[in-house]
Amino acid sequence: GQQLNQSPQSMFIQEGEDVSMNCTSSSIFNTWLWYKQDPGEGPVLLIALYKAGELTSNGRLTAQFGITRKDSFLNISASIPSDVGIYFCAGQRTSGTYKYIFGTGTRLKVLA
Amino acid sequence: DAGITQSPRHKVTETGTPVTLRCHQTENHRYMYWYRQDPGHGLRLIHYSYGVKDTDKGEVSDGYSVSRSKTEDFLLTLESATSSQTSVYFCASQGDGETQYFGPGTRLLVL
């Protein structure tokens, strides 16, 4: 099945550093979602993006809907240990197709 | 977040036995989904529903069936469980706002 390309697959960073990850596709998307999944839990929605070029923040998290509509980016500023987890992107190709396609995830580990 | 619960949260069963997982949402969402999550594969769609009694197959539907007799409940059944169905199963629901919300997951081990 189709999945979005998400990179990096995993990363170790020092506490306090900024983090960037992205999601790309060959298809155009109308909606992008970013989720975080803690160990043993379900994915939790962080940010939703509905318009090309849109930049949306949620605390230390900022996500952008790429201008080409084929990519999206998530940045975490000043990382803290509780940022550890797996971050997933999800894209919806058209408004009439309500299903989402998910990225393979970026596993983030923060070193105190 | 939407009020989505899954039951059971953990289950151990034997090969060949039927298993039913339940998803319950309190948000009156129209769309509901069942995914499985396995290492190296991310989230893969098993079945989904776009209304009461309206369901369709996802990308990994073989060996699974679903039913939705009420808006709030979406059941996933493994007719005859196999070891390859050992996984973590997530339910999700989605309203007209187009954002999808996930349940806490069910860990299934098939021996």
mmCIF file with all atom_site columns, C-alpha atoms in Angstrom:
data_model
loop_
_atom_site.group_PDB
_atom_site.id
_atom_site.type_symbol
_atom_site.label_atom_id
_atom_site.label_alt_id
_atom_site.label_comp_id
_atom_site.label_asym_id
_atom_site.label_entity_id
_atom_site.label_seq_id
_atom_site.pdbx_PDB_ins_code
_atom_site.Cartn_x
_atom_site.Cartn_y
_atom_site.Cartn_z
_atom_site.occupancy
_atom_site.B_iso_or_equiv
_atom_site.pdbx_formal_charge
_atom_site.auth_seq_id
_atom_site.auth_comp_id
_atom_site.auth_asym_id
_atom_site.auth_atom_id
_atom_site.pdbx_PDB_model_num
ATOM 1   C CA . GLY A 1 1   ? 0.000   0.000   0.000  1.00 0.00 ? 1   GLY A CA 1
ATOM 2   C CA . GLN A 1 2   ? 1.026   3.564   -0.497 1.00 0.00 ? 2   GLN A CA 1
ATOM 3   C CA . GLN A 1 3   ? 2.817   5.355   2.293  1.00 0.00 ? 3   GLN A CA 1
ATOM 4   C CA . LEU A 1 4   ? 4.369   8.762   2.504  1.00 0.00 ? 4   LEU A CA 1
ATOM 5   C CA . ASN A 1 5   ? 8.147   9.178   2.604  1.00 0.00 ? 5   ASN A CA 1
ATOM 6   C CA . GLN A 1 6   ? 9.082   10.551  5.971  1.00 0.00 ? 6   GLN A CA 1
ATOM 7   C CA . SER A 1 7   ? 12.588  11.530  7.009  1.00 0.00 ? 7   SER A CA 1
ATOM 8   C CA . PRO A 1 8   ? 14.649  11.101  8.941  1.00 0.00 ? 8   PRO A CA 1
ATOM 9   C CA . GLN A 1 9   ? 13.603  7.636   10.112 1.00 0.00 ? 9   GLN A CA 1
ATOM 10  C CA . SER A 1 10  ? 15.132  8.267   13.509 1.00 0.00 ? 10  SER A CA 1
ATOM 11  C CA . MET A 1 11  ? 17.237  10.861  15.242 1.00 0.00 ? 11  MET A CA 1
ATOM 12  C CA . PHE A 1 12  ? 19.061  11.417  18.483 1.00 0.00 ? 12  PHE A CA 1
ATOM 13  C CA . ILE A 1 13  ? 19.314  14.987  19.635 1.00 0.00 ? 13  ILE A CA 1
ATOM 14  C CA . GLN A 1 14  ? 20.504  16.839  22.695 1.00 0.00 ? 14  GLN A CA 1
ATOM 15  C CA . GLU A 1 15  ? 17.972  18.479  24.984 1.00 0.00 ? 15  GLU A CA 1
ATOM 16  C CA . GLY A 1 16  ? 17.494  22.087  23.950 1.00 0.00 ? 16  GLY A CA 1
ATOM 17  C CA . GLU A 1 17  ? 18.206  21.514  20.273 1.00 0.00 ? 17  GLU A CA 1
ATOM 18  C CA . ASP A 1 18  ? 15.739  22.247  17.495 1.00 0.00 ? 18  ASP A CA 1
ATOM 19  C CA . VAL A 1 19  ? 14.386  19.352  15.418 1.00 0.00 ? 19  VAL A CA 1
ATOM 20  C CA . SER A 1 20  ? 13.193  19.246  11.836 1.00 0.00 ? 20  SER A CA 1
ATOM 21  C CA . MET A 1 21  ? 11.470  16.443  9.980  1.00 0.00 ? 21  MET A CA 1
ATOM 22  C CA . ASN A 1 22  ? 9.577   16.243  6.732  1.00 0.00 ? 22  ASN A CA 1
ATOM 23  C CA . CYS A 1 23  ? 7.138   14.225  4.713  1.00 0.00 ? 23  CYS A CA 1
ATOM 24  C CA . THR A 1 24  ? 7.114   14.024  0.926  1.00 0.00 ? 24  THR A CA 1
ATOM 25  C CA . SER A 1 25  ? 5.004   12.468  -1.782 1.00 0.00 ? 25  SER A CA 1
ATOM 26  C CA . SER A 1 26  ? 4.691   12.381  -5.538 1.00 0.00 ? 26  SER A CA 1
ATOM 27  C CA . SER A 1 27  ? 0.980   13.159  -5.141 1.00 0.00 ? 27  SER A CA 1
ATOM 28  C CA . ILE A 1 28  ? -0.732  16.432  -4.291 1.00 0.00 ? 28  ILE A CA 1
ATOM 29  C CA . PHE A 1 29  ? -2.490  16.623  -0.939 1.00 0.00 ? 29  PHE A CA 1
ATOM 30  C CA . ASN A 1 30  ? -5.272  18.866  0.320  1.00 0.00 ? 30  ASN A CA 1
ATOM 31  C CA . THR A 1 31  ? -4.755  18.229  4.022  1.00 0.00 ? 31  THR A CA 1
ATOM 32  C CA . TRP A 1 32  ? -1.750  17.327  6.139  1.00 0.00 ? 32  TRP A CA 1
ATOM 33  C CA . LEU A 1 33  ? -1.859  16.077  9.708  1.00 0.00 ? 33  LEU A CA 1
ATOM 34  C CA . TRP A 1 34  ? 0.977   15.550  12.168 1.00 0.00 ? 34  TRP A CA 1
ATOM 35  C CA . TYR A 1 35  ? 0.706   13.074  15.036 1.00 0.00 ? 35  TYR A CA 1
ATOM 36  C CA . LYS A 1 36  ? 2.880   12.013  17.949 1.00 0.00 ? 36  LYS A CA 1
ATOM 37  C CA . GLN A 1 37  ? 2.799   8.513   19.363 1.00 0.00 ? 37  GLN A CA 1
ATOM 38  C CA . ASP A 1 38  ? 4.155   7.706   22.810 1.00 0.00 ? 38  ASP A CA 1
ATOM 39  C CA . PRO A 1 39  ? 5.173   4.112   23.622 1.00 0.00 ? 39  PRO A CA 1
ATOM 40  C CA . GLY A 1 40  ? 2.114   1.937   24.230 1.00 0.00 ? 40  GLY A CA 1
ATOM 41  C CA . GLU A 1 41  ? -0.319  4.674   23.225 1.00 0.00 ? 41  GLU A CA 1
ATOM 42  C CA . GLY A 1 42  ? -2.281  5.682   20.167 1.00 0.00 ? 42  GLY A CA 1
ATOM 43  C CA . PRO A 1 43  ? -1.194  8.556   17.907 1.00 0.00 ? 43  PRO A CA 1
ATOM 44  C CA . VAL A 1 44  ? -2.269  11.961  19.179 1.00 0.00 ? 44  VAL A CA 1
ATOM 45  C CA . LEU A 1 45  ? -3.028  14.767  16.755 1.00 0.00 ? 45  LEU A CA 1
ATOM 46  C CA . LEU A 1 46  ? -0.572  17.680  17.028 1.00 0.00 ? 46  LEU A CA 1
ATOM 47  C CA . ILE A 1 47  ? -1.281  19.965  14.095 1.00 0.00 ? 47  ILE A CA 1
ATOM 48  C CA . ALA A 1 48  ? -3.643  20.030  11.101 1.00 0.00 ? 48  ALA A CA 1
ATOM 49  C CA . LEU A 1 49  ? -2.871  21.953  7.886  1.00 0.00 ? 49  LEU A CA 1
ATOM 50  C CA . TYR A 1 50  ? -5.480  22.737  5.244  1.00 0.00 ? 50  TYR A CA 1
ATOM 51  C CA . LYS A 1 51  ? -3.928  25.218  2.829  1.00 0.00 ? 51  LYS A CA 1
ATOM 52  C CA . ALA A 1 52  ? -0.752  25.327  0.720  1.00 0.00 ? 52  ALA A CA 1
ATOM 53  C CA . GLY A 1 53  ? 1.848   27.558  2.357  1.00 0.00 ? 53  GLY A CA 1
ATOM 54  C CA . GLU A 1 54  ? 0.039   27.481  5.712  1.00 0.00 ? 54  GLU A CA 1
ATOM 55  C CA . LEU A 1 55  ? 2.268   27.729  8.777  1.00 0.00 ? 55  LEU A CA 1
ATOM 56  C CA . THR A 1 56  ? 0.691   26.626  12.067 1.00 0.00 ? 56  THR A CA 1
ATOM 57  C CA . SER A 1 57  ? 2.127   26.461  15.572 1.00 0.00 ? 57  SER A CA 1
ATOM 58  C CA . ASN A 1 58  ? 1.206   24.487  18.651 1.00 0.00 ? 58  ASN A CA 1
ATOM 59  C CA . GLY A 1 59  ? 3.475   25.537  21.502 1.00 0.00 ? 59  GLY A CA 1
ATOM 60  C CA . ARG A 1 60  ? 7.037   24.624  20.542 1.00 0.00 ? 60  ARG A CA 1
ATOM 61  C CA . LEU A 1 61  ? 5.833   22.817  17.442 1.00 0.00 ? 61  LEU A CA 1
ATOM 62  C CA . THR A 1 62  ? 5.492   24.458  14.050 1.00 0.00 ? 62  THR A CA 1
ATOM 63  C CA . ALA A 1 63  ? 4.289   22.730  10.894 1.00 0.00 ? 63  ALA A CA 1
ATOM 64  C CA . GLN A 1 64  ? 4.092   23.935  7.331  1.00 0.00 ? 64  GLN A CA 1
ATOM 65  C CA . PHE A 1 65  ? 2.045   22.828  4.345  1.00 0.00 ? 65  PHE A CA 1
ATOM 66  C CA . GLY A 1 66  ? 4.472   22.910  1.408  1.00 0.00 ? 66  GLY A CA 1
ATOM 67  C CA . ILE A 1 67  ? 3.784   25.284  -1.466 1.00 0.00 ? 67  ILE A CA 1
ATOM 68  C CA . THR A 1 68  ? 3.873   22.448  -3.997 1.00 0.00 ? 68  THR A CA 1
ATOM 69  C CA . ARG A 1 69  ? 1.266   20.580  -1.865 1.00 0.00 ? 69  ARG A CA 1
ATOM 70  C CA . LYS A 1 70  ? 3.483   17.495  -2.101 1.00 0.00 ? 70  LYS A CA 1
ATOM 71  C CA . ASP A 1 71  ? 5.277   17.942  1.201  1.00 0.00 ? 71  ASP A CA 1
ATOM 72  C CA . SER A 1 72  ? 4.983   19.080  4.786  1.00 0.00 ? 72  SER A CA 1
ATOM 73  C CA . PHE A 1 73  ? 7.456   19.930  7.530  1.00 0.00 ? 73  PHE A CA 1
ATOM 74  C CA . LEU A 1 74  ? 7.420   19.735  11.302 1.00 0.00 ? 74  LEU A CA 1
ATOM 75  C CA . ASN A 1 75  ? 9.812   21.659  13.537 1.00 0.00 ? 75  ASN A CA 1
ATOM 76  C CA . ILE A 1 76  ? 10.229  21.286  17.277 1.00 0.00 ? 76  ILE A CA 1
ATOM 77  C CA . SER A 1 77  ? 12.086  24.077  19.040 1.00 0.00 ? 77  SER A CA 1
ATOM 78  C CA . ALA A 1 78  ? 14.129  23.679  22.211 1.00 0.00 ? 78  ALA A CA 1
ATOM 79  C CA . SER A 1 79  ? 13.479  19.955  22.574 1.00 0.00 ? 79  SER A CA 1
ATOM 80  C CA . ILE A 1 80  ? 12.832  18.430  25.988 1.00 0.00 ? 80  ILE A CA 1
ATOM 81  C CA . PRO A 1 81  ? 12.937  14.778  27.135 1.00 0.00 ? 81  PRO A CA 1
ATOM 82  C CA . SER A 1 82  ? 9.147   14.358  26.858 1.00 0.00 ? 82  SER A CA 1
ATOM 83  C CA . ASP A 1 83  ? 9.389   15.030  23.106 1.00 0.00 ? 83  ASP A CA 1
ATOM 84  C CA . VAL A 1 84  ? 10.589  11.436  22.778 1.00 0.00 ? 84  VAL A CA 1
ATOM 85  C CA . GLY A 1 85  ? 8.285   9.363   20.610 1.00 0.00 ? 85  GLY A CA 1
ATOM 86  C CA . ILE A 1 86  ? 7.345   8.627   17.040 1.00 0.00 ? 86  ILE A CA 1
ATOM 87  C CA . TYR A 1 87  ? 6.053   11.428  14.844 1.00 0.00 ? 87  TYR A CA 1
ATOM 88  C CA . PHE A 1 88  ? 3.766   10.561  11.934 1.00 0.00 ? 88  PHE A CA 1
ATOM 89  C CA . CYS A 1 89  ? 2.558   12.648  9.061  1.00 0.00 ? 89  CYS A CA 1
ATOM 90  C CA . ALA A 1 90  ? -0.688  11.882  7.253  1.00 0.00 ? 90  ALA A CA 1
ATOM 91  C CA . GLY A 1 91  ? -1.999  13.288  3.996  1.00 0.00 ? 91  GLY A CA 1
ATOM 92  C CA . GLN A 1 92  ? -5.433  13.406  2.425  1.00 0.00 ? 92  GLN A CA 1
ATOM 93  C CA . ARG A 1 93  ? -5.301  13.597  -1.342 1.00 0.00 ? 93  ARG A CA 1
ATOM 94  C CA . THR A 1 94  ? -8.662  15.167  -2.119 1.00 0.00 ? 94  THR A CA 1
ATOM 95  C CA . SER A 1 95  ? -11.490 16.517  -0.031 1.00 0.00 ? 95  SER A CA 1
ATOM 96  C CA . GLY A 1 96  ? -13.809 13.844  -1.365 1.00 0.00 ? 96  GLY A CA 1
ATOM 97  C CA . THR A 1 97  ? -11.418 11.048  -0.460 1.00 0.00 ? 97  THR A CA 1
ATOM 98  C CA . TYR A 1 98  ? -11.662 11.073  3.295  1.00 0.00 ? 98  TYR A CA 1
ATOM 99  C CA . LYS A 1 99  ? -9.036  8.393   3.880  1.00 0.00 ? 99  LYS A CA 1
ATOM 100 C CA . TYR A 1 100 ? -5.555  9.387   4.952  1.00 0.00 ? 100 TYR A CA 1
ATOM 101 C CA . ILE A 1 101 ? -2.205  7.997   3.873  1.00 0.00 ? 101 ILE A CA 1
ATOM 102 C CA . PHE A 1 102 ? 0.373   7.762   6.640  1.00 0.00 ? 102 PHE A CA 1
ATOM 103 C CA . GLY A 1 103 ? 4.090   8.295   6.722  1.00 0.00 ? 103 GLY A CA 1
ATOM 104 C CA . THR A 1 104 ? 6.423   5.651   8.065  1.00 0.00 ? 104 THR A CA 1
ATOM 105 C CA . GLY A 1 105 ? 7.274   7.745   11.122 1.00 0.00 ? 105 GLY A CA 1
ATOM 106 C CA . THR A 1 106 ? 10.255  9.558   12.592 1.00 0.00 ? 106 THR A CA 1
ATOM 107 C CA . ARG A 1 107 ? 11.498  8.151   15.893 1.00 0.00 ? 107 ARG A CA 1
ATOM 108 C CA . LEU A 1 108 ? 12.869  10.933  18.085 1.00 0.00 ? 108 LEU A CA 1
ATOM 109 C CA . LYS A 1 109 ? 15.156  10.324  21.030 1.00 0.00 ? 109 LYS A CA 1
ATOM 110 C CA . VAL A 1 110 ? 16.246  13.213  23.215 1.00 0.00 ? 110 VAL A CA 1
ATOM 111 C CA . LEU A 1 111 ? 19.429  12.979  25.249 1.00 0.00 ? 111 LEU A CA 1
ATOM 112 C CA . ALA A 1 112 ? 19.270  14.953  28.475 1.00 0.00 ? 112 ALA A CA 1
ATOM 113 C CA . ASP B 2 1   ? -9.412  14.776  21.251 1.00 0.00 ? 1   ASP B CA 1
ATOM 114 C CA . ALA B 2 2   ? -12.380 12.607  20.339 1.00 0.00 ? 2   ALA B CA 1
ATOM 115 C CA . GLY B 2 3   ? -13.658 10.157  22.937 1.00 0.00 ? 3   GLY B CA 1
ATOM 116 C CA . ILE B 2 4   ? -12.534 6.879   21.419 1.00 0.00 ? 4   ILE B CA 1
ATOM 117 C CA . THR B 2 5   ? -12.115 3.711   23.416 1.00 0.00 ? 5   THR B CA 1
ATOM 118 C CA . GLN B 2 6   ? -11.020 0.252   22.402 1.00 0.00 ? 6   GLN B CA 1
ATOM 119 C CA . SER B 2 7   ? -11.640 -3.066  24.073 1.00 0.00 ? 7   SER B CA 1
ATOM 120 C CA . PRO B 2 8   ? -9.949  -5.194  25.045 1.00 0.00 ? 8   PRO B CA 1
ATOM 121 C CA . ARG B 2 9   ? -6.638  -3.347  25.438 1.00 0.00 ? 9   ARG B CA 1
ATOM 122 C CA . HIS B 2 10  ? -4.682  -6.593  25.505 1.00 0.00 ? 10  HIS B CA 1
ATOM 123 C CA . LYS B 2 11  ? -5.563  -10.085 24.312 1.00 0.00 ? 11  LYS B CA 1
ATOM 124 C CA . VAL B 2 12  ? -3.772  -13.386 23.967 1.00 0.00 ? 12  VAL B CA 1
ATOM 125 C CA . THR B 2 13  ? -5.452  -16.038 21.866 1.00 0.00 ? 13  THR B CA 1
ATOM 126 C CA . GLU B 2 14  ? -4.662  -19.256 20.059 1.00 0.00 ? 14  GLU B CA 1
ATOM 127 C CA . THR B 2 15  ? -4.342  -19.867 16.348 1.00 0.00 ? 15  THR B CA 1
ATOM 128 C CA . GLY B 2 16  ? -7.666  -20.726 14.757 1.00 0.00 ? 16  GLY B CA 1
ATOM 129 C CA . THR B 2 17  ? -9.896  -19.025 17.299 1.00 0.00 ? 17  THR B CA 1
ATOM 130 C CA . PRO B 2 18  ? -12.198 -16.123 16.398 1.00 0.00 ? 18  PRO B CA 1
ATOM 131 C CA . VAL B 2 19  ? -11.426 -12.731 17.919 1.00 0.00 ? 19  VAL B CA 1
ATOM 132 C CA . THR B 2 20  ? -13.517 -9.564  17.987 1.00 0.00 ? 20  THR B CA 1
ATOM 133 C CA . LEU B 2 21  ? -12.120 -6.130  18.822 1.00 0.00 ? 21  LEU B CA 1
ATOM 134 C CA . ARG B 2 22  ? -14.433 -3.274  19.639 1.00 0.00 ? 22  ARG B CA 1
ATOM 135 C CA . CYS B 2 23  ? -14.104 0.430   18.977 1.00 0.00 ? 23  CYS B CA 1
ATOM 136 C CA . HIS B 2 24  ? -16.478 2.915   20.561 1.00 0.00 ? 24  HIS B CA 1
ATOM 137 C CA . GLN B 2 25  ? -16.652 6.653   19.890 1.00 0.00 ? 25  GLN B CA 1
ATOM 138 C CA . THR B 2 26  ? -18.821 9.270   21.518 1.00 0.00 ? 26  THR B CA 1
ATOM 139 C CA . GLU B 2 27  ? -18.355 12.079  18.975 1.00 0.00 ? 27  GLU B CA 1
ATOM 140 C CA . ASN B 2 28  ? -21.011 11.027  16.445 1.00 0.00 ? 28  ASN B CA 1
ATOM 141 C CA . HIS B 2 29  ? -18.262 10.819  13.813 1.00 0.00 ? 29  HIS B CA 1
ATOM 142 C CA . ARG B 2 30  ? -19.335 9.459   10.474 1.00 0.00 ? 30  ARG B CA 1
ATOM 143 C CA . TYR B 2 31  ? -16.096 7.771   9.460  1.00 0.00 ? 31  TYR B CA 1
ATOM 144 C CA . MET B 2 32  ? -14.313 5.028   11.382 1.00 0.00 ? 32  MET B CA 1
ATOM 145 C CA . TYR B 2 33  ? -11.198 3.042   10.594 1.00 0.00 ? 33  TYR B CA 1
ATOM 146 C CA . TRP B 2 34  ? -9.240  0.009   11.721 1.00 0.00 ? 34  TRP B CA 1
ATOM 147 C CA . TYR B 2 35  ? -5.453  -0.016  11.306 1.00 0.00 ? 35  TYR B CA 1
ATOM 148 C CA . ARG B 2 36  ? -2.726  -2.386  12.305 1.00 0.00 ? 36  ARG B CA 1
ATOM 149 C CA . GLN B 2 37  ? 0.721   -1.215  13.289 1.00 0.00 ? 37  GLN B CA 1
ATOM 150 C CA . ASP B 2 38  ? 3.765   -3.423  12.862 1.00 0.00 ? 38  ASP B CA 1
ATOM 151 C CA . PRO B 2 39  ? 7.486   -2.619  13.055 1.00 0.00 ? 39  PRO B CA 1
ATOM 152 C CA . GLY B 2 40  ? 8.749   -1.405  9.704  1.00 0.00 ? 40  GLY B CA 1
ATOM 153 C CA . HIS B 2 41  ? 5.272   -0.984  8.248  1.00 0.00 ? 41  HIS B CA 1
ATOM 154 C CA . GLY B 2 42  ? 3.783   1.975   10.032 1.00 0.00 ? 42  GLY B CA 1
ATOM 155 C CA . LEU B 2 43  ? -0.007  2.195   10.075 1.00 0.00 ? 43  LEU B CA 1
ATOM 156 C CA . ARG B 2 44  ? -1.818  0.056   7.517  1.00 0.00 ? 44  ARG B CA 1
ATOM 157 C CA . LEU B 2 45  ? -5.541  0.347   6.857  1.00 0.00 ? 45  LEU B CA 1
ATOM 158 C CA . ILE B 2 46  ? -7.536  -2.854  7.339  1.00 0.00 ? 46  ILE B CA 1
ATOM 159 C CA . HIS B 2 47  ? -11.149 -1.743  6.862  1.00 0.00 ? 47  HIS B CA 1
ATOM 160 C CA . TYR B 2 48  ? -13.069 1.476   7.119  1.00 0.00 ? 48  TYR B CA 1
ATOM 161 C CA . SER B 2 49  ? -16.641 2.659   7.430  1.00 0.00 ? 49  SER B CA 1
ATOM 162 C CA . TYR B 2 50  ? -18.343 5.705   5.955  1.00 0.00 ? 50  TYR B CA 1
ATOM 163 C CA . GLY B 2 51  ? -21.625 5.250   7.782  1.00 0.00 ? 51  GLY B CA 1
ATOM 164 C CA . VAL B 2 52  ? -23.826 2.738   9.556  1.00 0.00 ? 52  VAL B CA 1
ATOM 165 C CA . LYS B 2 53  ? -23.714 -0.544  7.642  1.00 0.00 ? 53  LYS B CA 1
ATOM 166 C CA . ASP B 2 54  ? -21.389 1.042   5.052  1.00 0.00 ? 54  ASP B CA 1
ATOM 167 C CA . THR B 2 55  ? -17.927 -0.475  5.087  1.00 0.00 ? 55  THR B CA 1
ATOM 168 C CA . ASP B 2 56  ? -15.110 -1.128  2.658  1.00 0.00 ? 56  ASP B CA 1
ATOM 169 C CA . LYS B 2 57  ? -11.757 -2.873  2.488  1.00 0.00 ? 57  LYS B CA 1
ATOM 170 C CA . GLY B 2 58  ? -8.412  -1.273  3.114  1.00 0.00 ? 58  GLY B CA 1
ATOM 171 C CA . GLU B 2 59  ? -4.992  -2.411  1.943  1.00 0.00 ? 59  GLU B CA 1
ATOM 172 C CA . VAL B 2 60  ? -4.615  -5.408  4.318  1.00 0.00 ? 60  VAL B CA 1
ATOM 173 C CA . SER B 2 61  ? -8.165  -6.742  4.679  1.00 0.00 ? 61  SER B CA 1
ATOM 174 C CA . ASP B 2 62  ? -7.571  -10.474 4.116  1.00 0.00 ? 62  ASP B CA 1
ATOM 175 C CA . GLY B 2 63  ? -8.573  -12.487 7.181  1.00 0.00 ? 63  GLY B CA 1
ATOM 176 C CA . TYR B 2 64  ? -10.548 -9.609  8.717  1.00 0.00 ? 64  TYR B CA 1
ATOM 177 C CA . SER B 2 65  ? -14.176 -8.554  8.659  1.00 0.00 ? 65  SER B CA 1
ATOM 178 C CA . VAL B 2 66  ? -15.957 -5.567  10.174 1.00 0.00 ? 66  VAL B CA 1
ATOM 179 C CA . SER B 2 67  ? -19.416 -4.496  11.156 1.00 0.00 ? 67  SER B CA 1
ATOM 180 C CA . ARG B 2 68  ? -21.007 -1.185  12.037 1.00 0.00 ? 68  ARG B CA 1
ATOM 181 C CA . SER B 2 69  ? -24.575 -1.450  13.274 1.00 0.00 ? 69  SER B CA 1
ATOM 182 C CA . LYS B 2 70  ? -24.483 1.834   15.193 1.00 0.00 ? 70  LYS B CA 1
ATOM 183 C CA . THR B 2 71  ? -22.689 5.122   14.569 1.00 0.00 ? 71  THR B CA 1
ATOM 184 C CA . GLU B 2 72  ? -20.677 4.795   17.751 1.00 0.00 ? 72  GLU B CA 1
ATOM 185 C CA . ASP B 2 73  ? -19.436 1.205   17.387 1.00 0.00 ? 73  ASP B CA 1
ATOM 186 C CA . PHE B 2 74  ? -17.104 -0.398  14.849 1.00 0.00 ? 74  PHE B CA 1
ATOM 187 C CA . LEU B 2 75  ? -16.182 -4.040  15.342 1.00 0.00 ? 75  LEU B CA 1
ATOM 188 C CA . LEU B 2 76  ? -13.190 -5.839  13.846 1.00 0.00 ? 76  LEU B CA 1
ATOM 189 C CA . THR B 2 77  ? -13.354 -9.635  13.669 1.00 0.00 ? 77  THR B CA 1
ATOM 190 C CA . LEU B 2 78  ? -10.582 -12.082 12.966 1.00 0.00 ? 78  LEU B CA 1
ATOM 191 C CA . GLU B 2 79  ? -12.561 -15.116 11.825 1.00 0.00 ? 79  GLU B CA 1
ATOM 192 C CA . SER B 2 80  ? -9.727  -17.575 12.498 1.00 0.00 ? 80  SER B CA 1
ATOM 193 C CA . ALA B 2 81  ? -6.720  -15.908 14.050 1.00 0.00 ? 81  ALA B CA 1
ATOM 194 C CA . THR B 2 82  ? -3.240  -16.622 12.666 1.00 0.00 ? 82  THR B CA 1
ATOM 195 C CA . SER B 2 83  ? 0.185   -15.771 14.071 1.00 0.00 ? 83  SER B CA 1
ATOM 196 C CA . SER B 2 84  ? 0.666   -13.206 11.294 1.00 0.00 ? 84  SER B CA 1
ATOM 197 C CA . GLN B 2 85  ? -2.204  -11.244 12.849 1.00 0.00 ? 85  GLN B CA 1
ATOM 198 C CA . THR B 2 86  ? -0.202  -10.616 16.005 1.00 0.00 ? 86  THR B CA 1
ATOM 199 C CA . SER B 2 87  ? -0.049  -6.839  16.008 1.00 0.00 ? 87  SER B CA 1
ATOM 200 C CA . VAL B 2 88  ? -1.211  -3.645  17.629 1.00 0.00 ? 88  VAL B CA 1
ATOM 201 C CA . TYR B 2 89  ? -4.626  -2.605  16.341 1.00 0.00 ? 89  TYR B CA 1
ATOM 202 C CA . PHE B 2 90  ? -5.789  1.003   16.306 1.00 0.00 ? 90  PHE B CA 1
ATOM 203 C CA . CYS B 2 91  ? -9.222  2.350   15.701 1.00 0.00 ? 91  CYS B CA 1
ATOM 204 C CA . ALA B 2 92  ? -9.766  5.908   14.489 1.00 0.00 ? 92  ALA B CA 1
ATOM 205 C CA . SER B 2 93  ? -12.755 8.125   13.882 1.00 0.00 ? 93  SER B CA 1
ATOM 206 C CA . GLN B 2 94  ? -13.239 11.186  11.765 1.00 0.00 ? 94  GLN B CA 1
ATOM 207 C CA . GLY B 2 95  ? -15.954 13.783  11.541 1.00 0.00 ? 95  GLY B CA 1
ATOM 208 C CA . ASP B 2 96  ? -16.690 16.416  8.938  1.00 0.00 ? 96  ASP B CA 1
ATOM 209 C CA . GLY B 2 97  ? -13.758 18.482  10.226 1.00 0.00 ? 97  GLY B CA 1
ATOM 210 C CA . GLU B 2 98  ? -11.562 15.958  8.404  1.00 0.00 ? 98  GLU B CA 1
ATOM 211 C CA . THR B 2 99  ? -9.094  15.372  11.229 1.00 0.00 ? 99  THR B CA 1
ATOM 212 C CA . GLN B 2 100 ? -8.722  11.772  12.323 1.00 0.00 ? 100 GLN B CA 1
ATOM 213 C CA . TYR B 2 101 ? -8.501  10.782  15.977 1.00 0.00 ? 101 TYR B CA 1
ATOM 214 C CA . PHE B 2 102 ? -7.096  7.519   17.290 1.00 0.00 ? 102 PHE B CA 1
ATOM 215 C CA . GLY B 2 103 ? -7.996  5.184   20.101 1.00 0.00 ? 103 GLY B CA 1
ATOM 216 C CA . PRO B 2 104 ? -5.439  3.834   22.592 1.00 0.00 ? 104 PRO B CA 1
ATOM 217 C CA . GLY B 2 105 ? -4.844  0.561   20.723 1.00 0.00 ? 105 GLY B CA 1
ATOM 218 C CA . THR B 2 106 ? -5.294  -3.162  21.335 1.00 0.00 ? 106 THR B CA 1
ATOM 219 C CA . ARG B 2 107 ? -2.277  -5.439  21.606 1.00 0.00 ? 107 ARG B CA 1
ATOM 220 C CA . LEU B 2 108 ? -3.123  -8.849  20.184 1.00 0.00 ? 108 LEU B CA 1
ATOM 221 C CA . LEU B 2 109 ? -0.887  -11.873 20.509 1.00 0.00 ? 109 LEU B CA 1
ATOM 222 C CA . VAL B 2 110 ? -1.814  -15.003 18.563 1.00 0.00 ? 110 VAL B CA 1
ATOM 223 C CA . LEU B 2 111 ? -0.003  -18.101 19.780 1.00 0.00 ? 111 LEU B CA 1
#
